[in-house]
Amino acid sequence: MKNRLRRFAALALTLLLLACLTGVPVRASADGVYFTAANDQLMELTADTMPFYSNDVLYVSSRLFEGGELGVSYARHTSLGLATLYSSSLDLRFDLAGQVAYDKQNNLYPGYAIERGGVVFFPLNMVCRYFGLTWTQTATDTAPLIRVKSGSVVLSDADFIYAATRLMSARYSDYERAQGGRPVTQPGPNDPAVTDPPIQAAEGQKVYLLFDGGAARDLLPALDGVQATFLLTEEDLSDGDLLRALAAGGHAPVLRLAGDTEEAAAAALRRGREALWQAACLPLELVWYDGGEALETLFADAGCVRVRADLEQSGGAAGTLRAIGRHREDVAVYLGGSGSLELLPDLLRGLEEGRYRISAWRLTA
């Protein structure tokens, strides 16, 4: 027992001396910067591996699952618009355009993946629950560590951080140098201002802003004449005054379907069509549906087009503008409900400076 303690003390002293000899400075934690680890493997510290929070949900990079360390693997099916996580017995498929997740039995799950700069990020809590993984977030001398663990993990969090301290310090320094000496921070979900140079639109490029219909009364004054697209539940469609206000402002109403069977969806389409016509003399042409492709024929037969979002707001106005700037074609951005009020003025200003055409969703140009 004494020999084991002596060996551990000697190892600790050796690691401490090595850390001192490297001359790598230890810095305080920086907001928005996180290390990630899969079991006992520390990931590189880059934009491709950096976790982030979106709408209070923590997202981690698909890079975390590429080595098979966690018993969960990653595959991207670009032609199908799918990103898949799978193990020997389970799989979880993420429709990137439809913003929905489902398994091989077509069971739907409450979450979706986000693509940033060609890298797919997954909602960590949801993935861990599905595959039986655990995760922790622990402070270190440089930046917080988010560690995802399977049953084969060896080191405790404290022992892992102790063993990886020198490597984390070096990678943090490399990351900071890669930022050109700028503060190592990422925009947060409530970033109040757009400080980057304006993102410039491609010629004639349109942006469609999508909002939850339940927040329309709060959002219409803030839009100040900008035409948007509102996703309306059947309850929203019962508000005739709201429908008339949307029609008067040139906004696009979309029926947000909740029914998971063809019969329920068909009945909702009939009711939605009647409500829109009676209240505002508008035809029902657009639907939003969180499920798969099973109802596409029903939508086509009803003369409706399915609305999908290419992006969702992330990183406040500045982060959302950067995401829009990566698209060189028309792009639809889902902004949610009343929570988008704070970022809306800066987002609209940035789009105007970038010469984007902000439009409600139309079937014709």
mmCIF file of C-alpha atoms in Angstrom:
data_model
loop_
_atom_site.group_PDB
_atom_site.id
_atom_site.type_symbol
_atom_site.label_atom_id
_atom_site.label_comp_id
_atom_site.label_asym_id
_atom_site.label_seq_id
_atom_site.Cartn_x
_atom_site.Cartn_y
_atom_site.Cartn_z
ATOM 1 C CA MET A 1 0.000 0.000 0.000
ATOM 2 C CA LYS A 2 2.812 2.396 0.934
ATOM 3 C CA ASN A 3 4.638 1.585 -2.313
ATOM 4 C CA ARG A 4 1.515 2.413 -4.341
ATOM 5 C CA LEU A 5 1.140 5.750 -2.538
ATOM 6 C CA ARG A 6 4.790 6.557 -3.178
ATOM 7 C CA ARG A 7 4.423 5.759 -6.884
ATOM 8 C CA PHE A 8 1.297 7.954 -7.135
ATOM 9 C CA ALA A 9 3.046 10.825 -5.350
ATOM 10 C CA ALA A 10 6.045 10.511 -7.651
ATOM 11 C CA LEU A 11 3.782 10.548 -10.722
ATOM 12 C CA ALA A 12 1.945 13.625 -9.449
ATOM 13 C CA LEU A 13 5.212 15.438 -8.836
ATOM 14 C CA THR A 14 6.497 14.513 -12.292
ATOM 15 C CA LEU A 15 3.345 15.842 -13.958
ATOM 16 C CA LEU A 16 3.536 19.048 -11.949
ATOM 17 C CA LEU A 17 7.170 19.593 -12.949
ATOM 18 C CA LEU A 18 6.393 18.934 -16.612
ATOM 19 C CA ALA A 19 3.572 21.484 -16.508
ATOM 20 C CA CYS A 20 5.912 24.054 -15.004
ATOM 21 C CA LEU A 21 8.631 23.353 -17.542
ATOM 22 C CA THR A 22 6.338 23.892 -20.521
ATOM 23 C CA GLY A 23 5.787 27.511 -19.567
ATOM 24 C CA VAL A 24 2.143 27.267 -20.717
ATOM 25 C CA PRO A 25 0.207 29.901 -18.782
ATOM 26 C CA VAL A 26 -2.970 28.941 -16.973
ATOM 27 C CA ARG A 27 -5.882 31.249 -17.746
ATOM 28 C CA ALA A 28 -9.242 31.807 -16.199
ATOM 29 C CA SER A 29 -12.303 30.244 -17.733
ATOM 30 C CA ALA A 30 -13.608 32.045 -20.833
ATOM 31 C CA ASP A 31 -17.355 32.299 -21.495
ATOM 32 C CA GLY A 32 -18.508 30.263 -24.450
ATOM 33 C CA VAL A 33 -15.379 28.099 -24.697
ATOM 34 C CA TYR A 34 -15.564 24.449 -23.645
ATOM 35 C CA PHE A 35 -13.348 21.409 -23.780
ATOM 36 C CA THR A 36 -15.029 18.142 -24.671
ATOM 37 C CA ALA A 37 -13.997 14.582 -23.944
ATOM 38 C CA ALA A 38 -15.322 11.181 -24.916
ATOM 39 C CA ASN A 39 -14.619 8.917 -21.938
ATOM 40 C CA ASP A 40 -10.857 9.315 -21.419
ATOM 41 C CA GLN A 41 -10.090 10.996 -24.757
ATOM 42 C CA LEU A 42 -9.773 14.797 -24.853
ATOM 43 C CA MET A 43 -11.049 16.334 -28.102
ATOM 44 C CA GLU A 44 -9.231 19.034 -30.052
ATOM 45 C CA LEU A 45 -10.282 22.588 -29.178
ATOM 46 C CA THR A 46 -11.643 24.026 -32.444
ATOM 47 C CA ALA A 47 -14.818 25.579 -33.805
ATOM 48 C CA ASP A 48 -15.753 22.132 -35.161
ATOM 49 C CA THR A 49 -15.703 20.584 -31.682
ATOM 50 C CA MET A 50 -16.971 23.520 -29.588
ATOM 51 C CA PRO A 51 -20.270 22.817 -27.783
ATOM 52 C CA PHE A 52 -22.842 25.571 -27.523
ATOM 53 C CA TYR A 53 -26.190 26.291 -25.922
ATOM 54 C CA SER A 54 -29.224 27.067 -28.091
ATOM 55 C CA ASN A 55 -32.554 27.821 -26.402
ATOM 56 C CA ASP A 56 -31.095 26.408 -23.164
ATOM 57 C CA VAL A 57 -30.233 23.109 -24.885
ATOM 58 C CA LEU A 58 -26.582 22.005 -24.930
ATOM 59 C CA TYR A 59 -25.353 20.830 -28.340
ATOM 60 C CA VAL A 60 -22.171 18.827 -28.953
ATOM 61 C CA SER A 61 -20.295 18.183 -32.162
ATOM 62 C CA SER A 62 -20.677 15.050 -34.260
ATOM 63 C CA ARG A 63 -16.867 14.828 -34.022
ATOM 64 C CA LEU A 64 -17.403 13.444 -30.524
ATOM 65 C CA PHE A 65 -18.887 10.267 -32.003
ATOM 66 C CA GLU A 66 -16.544 9.688 -34.930
ATOM 67 C CA GLY A 67 -13.974 7.545 -33.101
ATOM 68 C CA GLY A 68 -16.386 5.009 -31.633
ATOM 69 C CA GLU A 69 -14.998 5.644 -28.137
ATOM 70 C CA LEU A 70 -18.510 5.883 -26.680
ATOM 71 C CA GLY A 71 -19.929 2.873 -28.492
ATOM 72 C CA VAL A 72 -21.988 5.269 -30.633
ATOM 73 C CA SER A 73 -21.011 6.075 -34.214
ATOM 74 C CA TYR A 74 -21.916 8.912 -36.571
ATOM 75 C CA ALA A 75 -22.926 8.860 -40.227
ATOM 76 C CA ARG A 76 -23.972 11.677 -42.551
ATOM 77 C CA HIS A 77 -26.319 11.039 -45.487
ATOM 78 C CA THR A 78 -26.059 14.288 -47.411
ATOM 79 C CA SER A 79 -28.362 13.316 -50.272
ATOM 80 C CA LEU A 80 -31.133 12.436 -47.802
ATOM 81 C CA GLY A 81 -30.538 15.427 -45.525
ATOM 82 C CA LEU A 82 -30.003 13.049 -42.589
ATOM 83 C CA ALA A 83 -27.452 12.744 -39.808
ATOM 84 C CA THR A 84 -27.497 9.448 -37.889
ATOM 85 C CA LEU A 85 -26.126 8.268 -34.569
ATOM 86 C CA TYR A 86 -26.123 4.502 -34.081
ATOM 87 C CA SER A 87 -24.858 1.693 -31.877
ATOM 88 C CA SER A 88 -24.976 -2.074 -32.321
ATOM 89 C CA SER A 89 -28.685 -2.145 -31.463
ATOM 90 C CA LEU A 90 -30.028 1.432 -31.706
ATOM 91 C CA ASP A 91 -30.108 4.257 -34.167
ATOM 92 C CA LEU A 92 -31.352 7.829 -34.019
ATOM 93 C CA ARG A 93 -31.926 9.763 -37.238
ATOM 94 C CA PHE A 94 -31.997 13.539 -37.505
ATOM 95 C CA ASP A 95 -33.748 15.227 -40.428
ATOM 96 C CA LEU A 96 -31.736 18.445 -40.702
ATOM 97 C CA ALA A 97 -34.225 20.300 -42.900
ATOM 98 C CA GLY A 98 -37.359 19.087 -41.149
ATOM 99 C CA GLN A 99 -35.842 19.610 -37.685
ATOM 100 C CA VAL A 100 -37.107 16.300 -36.377
ATOM 101 C CA ALA A 101 -35.538 13.167 -34.878
ATOM 102 C CA TYR A 102 -36.839 9.607 -35.177
ATOM 103 C CA ASP A 103 -35.667 6.005 -34.809
ATOM 104 C CA LYS A 104 -35.877 3.062 -37.211
ATOM 105 C CA GLN A 105 -39.430 2.341 -36.011
ATOM 106 C CA ASN A 106 -40.327 5.946 -36.979
ATOM 107 C CA ASN A 107 -40.926 6.942 -33.360
ATOM 108 C CA LEU A 108 -40.489 10.717 -33.057
ATOM 109 C CA TYR A 109 -38.291 12.346 -30.402
ATOM 110 C CA PRO A 110 -38.482 15.925 -29.023
ATOM 111 C CA GLY A 111 -35.259 17.379 -30.383
ATOM 112 C CA TYR A 112 -33.324 18.153 -33.539
ATOM 113 C CA ALA A 113 -29.791 18.605 -34.799
ATOM 114 C CA ILE A 114 -28.194 21.877 -35.899
ATOM 115 C CA GLU A 115 -25.663 22.265 -38.703
ATOM 116 C CA ARG A 116 -22.949 24.920 -38.359
ATOM 117 C CA GLY A 117 -20.250 25.425 -40.953
ATOM 118 C CA GLY A 118 -20.814 21.947 -42.386
ATOM 119 C CA VAL A 119 -20.570 20.265 -38.959
ATOM 120 C CA VAL A 120 -23.627 18.681 -37.334
ATOM 121 C CA PHE A 121 -24.273 19.264 -33.625
ATOM 122 C CA PHE A 122 -26.591 17.074 -31.538
ATOM 123 C CA PRO A 123 -28.683 17.835 -28.406
ATOM 124 C CA LEU A 124 -26.596 16.191 -25.698
ATOM 125 C CA ASN A 125 -29.264 15.357 -23.115
ATOM 126 C CA MET A 126 -31.473 13.690 -25.677
ATOM 127 C CA VAL A 127 -28.628 11.628 -27.173
ATOM 128 C CA CYS A 128 -27.375 10.497 -23.760
ATOM 129 C CA ARG A 129 -30.834 9.392 -22.645
ATOM 130 C CA TYR A 130 -31.389 7.476 -25.869
ATOM 131 C CA PHE A 131 -28.057 5.616 -25.887
ATOM 132 C CA GLY A 132 -27.640 5.236 -22.115
ATOM 133 C CA LEU A 133 -24.672 7.631 -21.828
ATOM 134 C CA THR A 134 -23.958 10.158 -19.076
ATOM 135 C CA TRP A 135 -22.281 13.552 -19.149
ATOM 136 C CA THR A 136 -20.828 16.082 -16.737
ATOM 137 C CA GLN A 137 -19.691 19.685 -16.921
ATOM 138 C CA THR A 138 -16.719 20.485 -14.669
ATOM 139 C CA ALA A 139 -14.665 23.625 -14.159
ATOM 140 C CA THR A 140 -10.922 23.506 -14.977
ATOM 141 C CA ASP A 141 -8.115 26.047 -14.783
ATOM 142 C CA THR A 142 -8.648 27.039 -18.427
ATOM 143 C CA ALA A 143 -12.189 26.360 -19.666
ATOM 144 C CA PRO A 144 -15.086 24.166 -18.530
ATOM 145 C CA LEU A 145 -14.922 20.511 -19.533
ATOM 146 C CA ILE A 146 -17.959 18.708 -20.937
ATOM 147 C CA ARG A 147 -17.284 14.994 -20.676
ATOM 148 C CA VAL A 148 -19.535 12.353 -22.232
ATOM 149 C CA LYS A 149 -19.146 8.900 -20.717
ATOM 150 C CA SER A 150 -20.141 5.320 -21.436
ATOM 151 C CA GLY A 151 -19.849 2.272 -19.194
ATOM 152 C CA SER A 152 -16.244 1.749 -20.315
ATOM 153 C CA VAL A 153 -14.934 5.022 -18.835
ATOM 154 C CA VAL A 154 -11.870 4.511 -16.610
ATOM 155 C CA LEU A 155 -10.923 7.780 -14.887
ATOM 156 C CA SER A 156 -13.078 9.874 -12.615
ATOM 157 C CA ASP A 157 -13.600 13.490 -13.682
ATOM 158 C CA ALA A 158 -11.092 14.720 -11.093
ATOM 159 C CA ASP A 159 -8.421 12.222 -12.158
ATOM 160 C CA PHE A 160 -9.022 12.923 -15.847
ATOM 161 C CA ILE A 161 -8.691 16.688 -15.386
ATOM 162 C CA TYR A 162 -5.544 16.193 -13.314
ATOM 163 C CA ALA A 163 -3.959 13.993 -15.976
ATOM 164 C CA ALA A 164 -5.011 16.279 -18.867
ATOM 165 C CA THR A 165 -4.186 19.669 -17.289
ATOM 166 C CA ARG A 166 -1.011 20.248 -19.305
ATOM 167 C CA LEU A 167 -2.659 19.201 -22.576
ATOM 168 C CA MET A 168 -5.702 21.416 -21.946
ATOM 169 C CA SER A 169 -3.483 24.425 -21.224
ATOM 170 C CA ALA A 170 -1.524 23.899 -24.437
ATOM 171 C CA ARG A 171 -4.647 23.467 -26.552
ATOM 172 C CA TYR A 172 -6.262 26.515 -24.987
ATOM 173 C CA SER A 173 -3.208 28.601 -25.877
ATOM 174 C CA ASP A 174 -3.230 27.257 -29.447
ATOM 175 C CA TYR A 175 -6.918 28.072 -29.760
ATOM 176 C CA GLU A 176 -6.413 31.610 -28.490
ATOM 177 C CA ARG A 177 -3.549 32.173 -30.950
ATOM 178 C CA ALA A 178 -5.790 30.897 -33.762
ATOM 179 C CA GLN A 179 -8.234 33.647 -32.833
ATOM 180 C CA GLY A 180 -5.530 36.223 -33.562
ATOM 181 C CA GLY A 181 -5.135 37.208 -29.930
ATOM 182 C CA ARG A 182 -8.781 38.250 -29.617
ATOM 183 C CA PRO A 183 -10.688 37.333 -26.461
ATOM 184 C CA VAL A 184 -11.710 33.699 -26.684
ATOM 185 C CA THR A 185 -15.477 34.105 -26.488
ATOM 186 C CA GLN A 186 -18.494 33.049 -28.476
ATOM 187 C CA PRO A 187 -21.740 35.025 -28.847
ATOM 188 C CA GLY A 188 -24.328 33.984 -26.287
ATOM 189 C CA PRO A 189 -28.034 33.326 -26.900
ATOM 190 C CA ASN A 190 -28.934 36.896 -25.890
ATOM 191 C CA ASP A 191 -26.132 38.721 -27.700
ATOM 192 C CA PRO A 192 -27.609 42.240 -27.816
ATOM 193 C CA ALA A 193 -25.826 43.796 -30.757
ATOM 194 C CA VAL A 194 -24.416 43.059 -34.181
ATOM 195 C CA THR A 195 -20.750 44.016 -34.092
ATOM 196 C CA ASP A 196 -19.441 42.090 -37.100
ATOM 197 C CA PRO A 197 -19.206 43.726 -40.555
ATOM 198 C CA PRO A 198 -22.470 43.335 -42.488
ATOM 199 C CA ILE A 199 -23.010 39.972 -44.170
ATOM 200 C CA GLN A 200 -23.687 40.668 -47.835
ATOM 201 C CA ALA A 201 -26.524 38.932 -49.682
ATOM 202 C CA ALA A 202 -26.136 37.183 -52.987
ATOM 203 C CA GLU A 203 -27.906 38.984 -55.821
ATOM 204 C CA GLY A 204 -31.652 38.922 -55.137
ATOM 205 C CA GLN A 205 -31.279 36.622 -52.123
ATOM 206 C CA LYS A 206 -34.378 36.391 -49.929
ATOM 207 C CA VAL A 207 -34.687 35.697 -46.215
ATOM 208 C CA TYR A 208 -37.918 34.290 -44.802
ATOM 209 C CA LEU A 209 -38.408 34.977 -41.101
ATOM 210 C CA LEU A 210 -40.574 32.324 -39.405
ATOM 211 C CA PHE A 211 -42.278 32.944 -36.055
ATOM 212 C CA ASP A 212 -44.678 31.117 -33.752
ATOM 213 C CA GLY A 213 -48.192 32.401 -34.333
ATOM 214 C CA GLY A 214 -48.956 32.629 -30.631
ATOM 215 C CA ALA A 215 -46.458 35.487 -30.354
ATOM 216 C CA ALA A 216 -47.779 37.418 -33.369
ATOM 217 C CA ARG A 217 -49.439 40.200 -31.368
ATOM 218 C CA ASP A 218 -46.133 40.963 -29.623
ATOM 219 C CA LEU A 219 -44.039 40.671 -32.764
ATOM 220 C CA LEU A 220 -46.085 42.642 -35.306
ATOM 221 C CA PRO A 221 -45.210 46.079 -33.856
ATOM 222 C CA ALA A 222 -41.518 45.132 -33.676
ATOM 223 C CA LEU A 223 -41.507 44.022 -37.316
ATOM 224 C CA ASP A 224 -42.476 47.576 -38.268
ATOM 225 C CA GLY A 225 -43.840 46.723 -41.697
ATOM 226 C CA VAL A 226 -41.441 43.858 -42.487
ATOM 227 C CA GLN A 227 -43.417 40.915 -43.834
ATOM 228 C CA ALA A 228 -42.919 37.597 -42.059
ATOM 229 C CA THR A 229 -44.305 34.064 -41.902
ATOM 230 C CA PHE A 230 -46.305 32.854 -38.891
ATOM 231 C CA LEU A 231 -46.825 29.233 -37.880
ATOM 232 C CA LEU A 232 -50.401 29.039 -36.592
ATOM 233 C CA THR A 233 -51.913 26.295 -34.491
ATOM 234 C CA GLU A 234 -55.622 25.541 -34.742
ATOM 235 C CA GLU A 235 -56.105 27.603 -31.599
ATOM 236 C CA ASP A 236 -54.390 30.565 -33.292
ATOM 237 C CA LEU A 237 -56.659 30.110 -36.321
ATOM 238 C CA SER A 238 -59.718 30.595 -34.133
ATOM 239 C CA ASP A 239 -58.636 34.215 -33.549
ATOM 240 C CA GLY A 240 -60.268 36.047 -36.450
ATOM 241 C CA ASP A 241 -58.831 39.424 -35.488
ATOM 242 C CA LEU A 242 -55.318 37.989 -35.579
ATOM 243 C CA LEU A 243 -55.852 36.428 -39.007
ATOM 244 C CA ARG A 244 -57.161 39.717 -40.387
ATOM 245 C CA ALA A 245 -54.161 41.587 -38.935
ATOM 246 C CA LEU A 246 -51.771 39.152 -40.617
ATOM 247 C CA ALA A 247 -53.593 39.482 -43.929
ATOM 248 C CA ALA A 248 -53.592 43.277 -43.735
ATOM 249 C CA GLY A 249 -49.837 43.321 -43.090
ATOM 250 C CA GLY A 250 -49.030 40.990 -45.975
ATOM 251 C CA HIS A 251 -47.774 38.248 -43.668
ATOM 252 C CA ALA A 252 -47.955 34.574 -44.636
ATOM 253 C CA PRO A 253 -50.101 32.260 -42.458
ATOM 254 C CA VAL A 254 -48.961 28.640 -42.119
ATOM 255 C CA LEU A 255 -51.003 25.858 -40.540
ATOM 256 C CA ARG A 256 -48.886 24.130 -37.906
ATOM 257 C CA LEU A 257 -50.120 20.542 -37.947
ATOM 258 C CA ALA A 258 -50.074 18.504 -34.776
ATOM 259 C CA GLY A 259 -51.951 15.391 -35.962
ATOM 260 C CA ASP A 260 -49.790 12.294 -36.392
ATOM 261 C CA THR A 261 -52.221 10.350 -38.610
ATOM 262 C CA GLU A 262 -53.464 11.050 -42.117
ATOM 263 C CA GLU A 263 -57.065 11.285 -40.909
ATOM 264 C CA ALA A 264 -56.233 13.803 -38.177
ATOM 265 C CA ALA A 265 -54.099 15.873 -40.536
ATOM 266 C CA ALA A 266 -56.788 15.897 -43.241
ATOM 267 C CA ALA A 267 -59.386 17.065 -40.735
ATOM 268 C CA ALA A 268 -57.050 19.810 -39.476
ATOM 269 C CA LEU A 269 -56.439 20.963 -43.052
ATOM 270 C CA ARG A 270 -60.187 21.264 -43.651
ATOM 271 C CA ARG A 271 -60.722 23.236 -40.459
ATOM 272 C CA GLY A 272 -57.740 25.477 -41.144
ATOM 273 C CA ARG A 273 -58.902 26.231 -44.682
ATOM 274 C CA GLU A 274 -62.368 27.192 -43.458
ATOM 275 C CA ALA A 275 -61.032 29.393 -40.642
ATOM 276 C CA LEU A 276 -58.643 31.315 -42.887
ATOM 277 C CA TRP A 277 -61.231 31.907 -45.571
ATOM 278 C CA GLN A 278 -64.040 32.938 -43.229
ATOM 279 C CA ALA A 279 -61.888 35.337 -41.196
ATOM 280 C CA ALA A 280 -59.598 36.872 -43.843
ATOM 281 C CA CYS A 281 -60.597 35.489 -47.265
ATOM 282 C CA LEU A 282 -57.202 33.820 -47.502
ATOM 283 C CA PRO A 283 -56.587 30.377 -49.029
ATOM 284 C CA LEU A 284 -54.665 27.773 -47.046
ATOM 285 C CA GLU A 285 -51.506 27.137 -49.062
ATOM 286 C CA LEU A 286 -48.771 26.458 -46.512
ATOM 287 C CA VAL A 287 -48.316 23.819 -43.800
ATOM 288 C CA TRP A 288 -45.661 23.098 -41.187
ATOM 289 C CA TYR A 289 -45.365 19.492 -40.099
ATOM 290 C CA ASP A 290 -42.778 18.046 -37.702
ATOM 291 C CA GLY A 291 -43.150 14.463 -38.891
ATOM 292 C CA GLY A 292 -41.553 12.556 -41.757
ATOM 293 C CA GLU A 293 -42.587 12.296 -45.389
ATOM 294 C CA ALA A 294 -45.692 10.108 -44.949
ATOM 295 C CA LEU A 295 -48.180 12.969 -45.453
ATOM 296 C CA GLU A 296 -46.557 14.592 -48.485
ATOM 297 C CA THR A 297 -49.225 13.175 -50.843
ATOM 298 C CA LEU A 298 -51.990 14.513 -48.589
ATOM 299 C CA PHE A 299 -50.436 17.998 -48.654
ATOM 300 C CA ALA A 300 -50.058 17.928 -52.434
ATOM 301 C CA ASP A 301 -53.671 16.777 -52.940
ATOM 302 C CA ALA A 302 -54.820 19.622 -50.677
ATOM 303 C CA GLY A 303 -52.855 22.144 -52.748
ATOM 304 C CA CYS A 304 -50.476 22.907 -49.867
ATOM 305 C CA VAL A 305 -46.720 23.325 -49.791
ATOM 306 C CA ARG A 306 -44.720 22.194 -46.781
ATOM 307 C CA VAL A 307 -42.714 24.978 -45.142
ATOM 308 C CA ARG A 308 -39.321 24.075 -43.708
ATOM 309 C CA ALA A 309 -36.649 26.078 -41.909
ATOM 310 C CA ASP A 310 -33.061 26.044 -43.133
ATOM 311 C CA LEU A 311 -31.765 27.623 -39.912
ATOM 312 C CA GLU A 312 -32.874 28.542 -36.431
ATOM 313 C CA GLN A 313 -31.686 31.575 -34.487
ATOM 314 C CA SER A 314 -28.486 30.848 -32.625
ATOM 315 C CA GLY A 315 -25.954 33.125 -30.975
ATOM 316 C CA GLY A 316 -28.280 36.107 -30.893
ATOM 317 C CA ALA A 317 -28.527 38.513 -33.816
ATOM 318 C CA ALA A 318 -24.818 38.317 -34.648
ATOM 319 C CA GLY A 319 -24.711 34.515 -34.698
ATOM 320 C CA THR A 320 -27.889 34.286 -36.746
ATOM 321 C CA LEU A 321 -26.537 36.758 -39.300
ATOM 322 C CA ARG A 322 -23.333 34.753 -39.628
ATOM 323 C CA ALA A 323 -25.345 31.578 -40.205
ATOM 324 C CA ILE A 324 -27.454 33.327 -42.859
ATOM 325 C CA GLY A 325 -24.277 34.598 -44.508
ATOM 326 C CA ARG A 326 -23.126 31.025 -45.145
ATOM 327 C CA HIS A 327 -26.125 30.514 -47.428
ATOM 328 C CA ARG A 328 -25.951 31.974 -50.922
ATOM 329 C CA GLU A 329 -29.523 31.072 -51.859
ATOM 330 C CA ASP A 330 -32.905 31.983 -50.373
ATOM 331 C CA VAL A 331 -32.999 30.911 -46.737
ATOM 332 C CA ALA A 332 -35.775 30.391 -44.161
ATOM 333 C CA VAL A 333 -34.913 31.156 -40.522
ATOM 334 C CA TYR A 334 -37.044 29.937 -37.618
ATOM 335 C CA LEU A 335 -36.895 32.540 -34.831
ATOM 336 C CA GLY A 336 -39.461 31.129 -32.386
ATOM 337 C CA GLY A 337 -41.826 33.226 -30.308
ATOM 338 C CA SER A 338 -41.664 36.289 -28.080
ATOM 339 C CA GLY A 339 -38.120 35.414 -27.042
ATOM 340 C CA SER A 340 -36.926 36.729 -30.415
ATOM 341 C CA LEU A 341 -38.087 40.264 -29.611
ATOM 342 C CA GLU A 342 -34.733 41.140 -28.057
ATOM 343 C CA LEU A 343 -32.655 40.207 -31.092
ATOM 344 C CA LEU A 344 -35.131 41.363 -33.752
ATOM 345 C CA PRO A 345 -34.028 45.045 -34.103
ATOM 346 C CA ASP A 346 -30.354 44.130 -34.612
ATOM 347 C CA LEU A 347 -31.227 41.228 -36.904
ATOM 348 C CA LEU A 348 -33.408 43.415 -39.138
ATOM 349 C CA ARG A 349 -30.745 46.127 -39.199
ATOM 350 C CA GLY A 350 -28.060 43.619 -40.182
ATOM 351 C CA LEU A 351 -30.221 42.145 -42.954
ATOM 352 C CA GLU A 352 -30.944 45.615 -44.296
ATOM 353 C CA GLU A 353 -27.261 46.534 -44.280
ATOM 354 C CA GLY A 354 -26.485 43.268 -46.057
ATOM 355 C CA ARG A 355 -29.085 44.074 -48.757
ATOM 356 C CA TYR A 356 -31.177 40.986 -48.148
ATOM 357 C CA ARG A 357 -34.766 40.904 -49.387
ATOM 358 C CA ILE A 358 -36.916 40.030 -46.356
ATOM 359 C CA SER A 359 -40.138 38.421 -47.502
ATOM 360 C CA ALA A 360 -43.106 36.429 -46.300
ATOM 361 C CA TRP A 361 -43.211 32.916 -47.741
ATOM 362 C CA ARG A 362 -45.029 32.949 -51.069
ATOM 363 C CA LEU A 363 -45.917 30.253 -53.557
ATOM 364 C CA THR A 364 -45.016 32.683 -56.321
ATOM 365 C CA ALA A 365 -42.240 35.280 -56.469
#
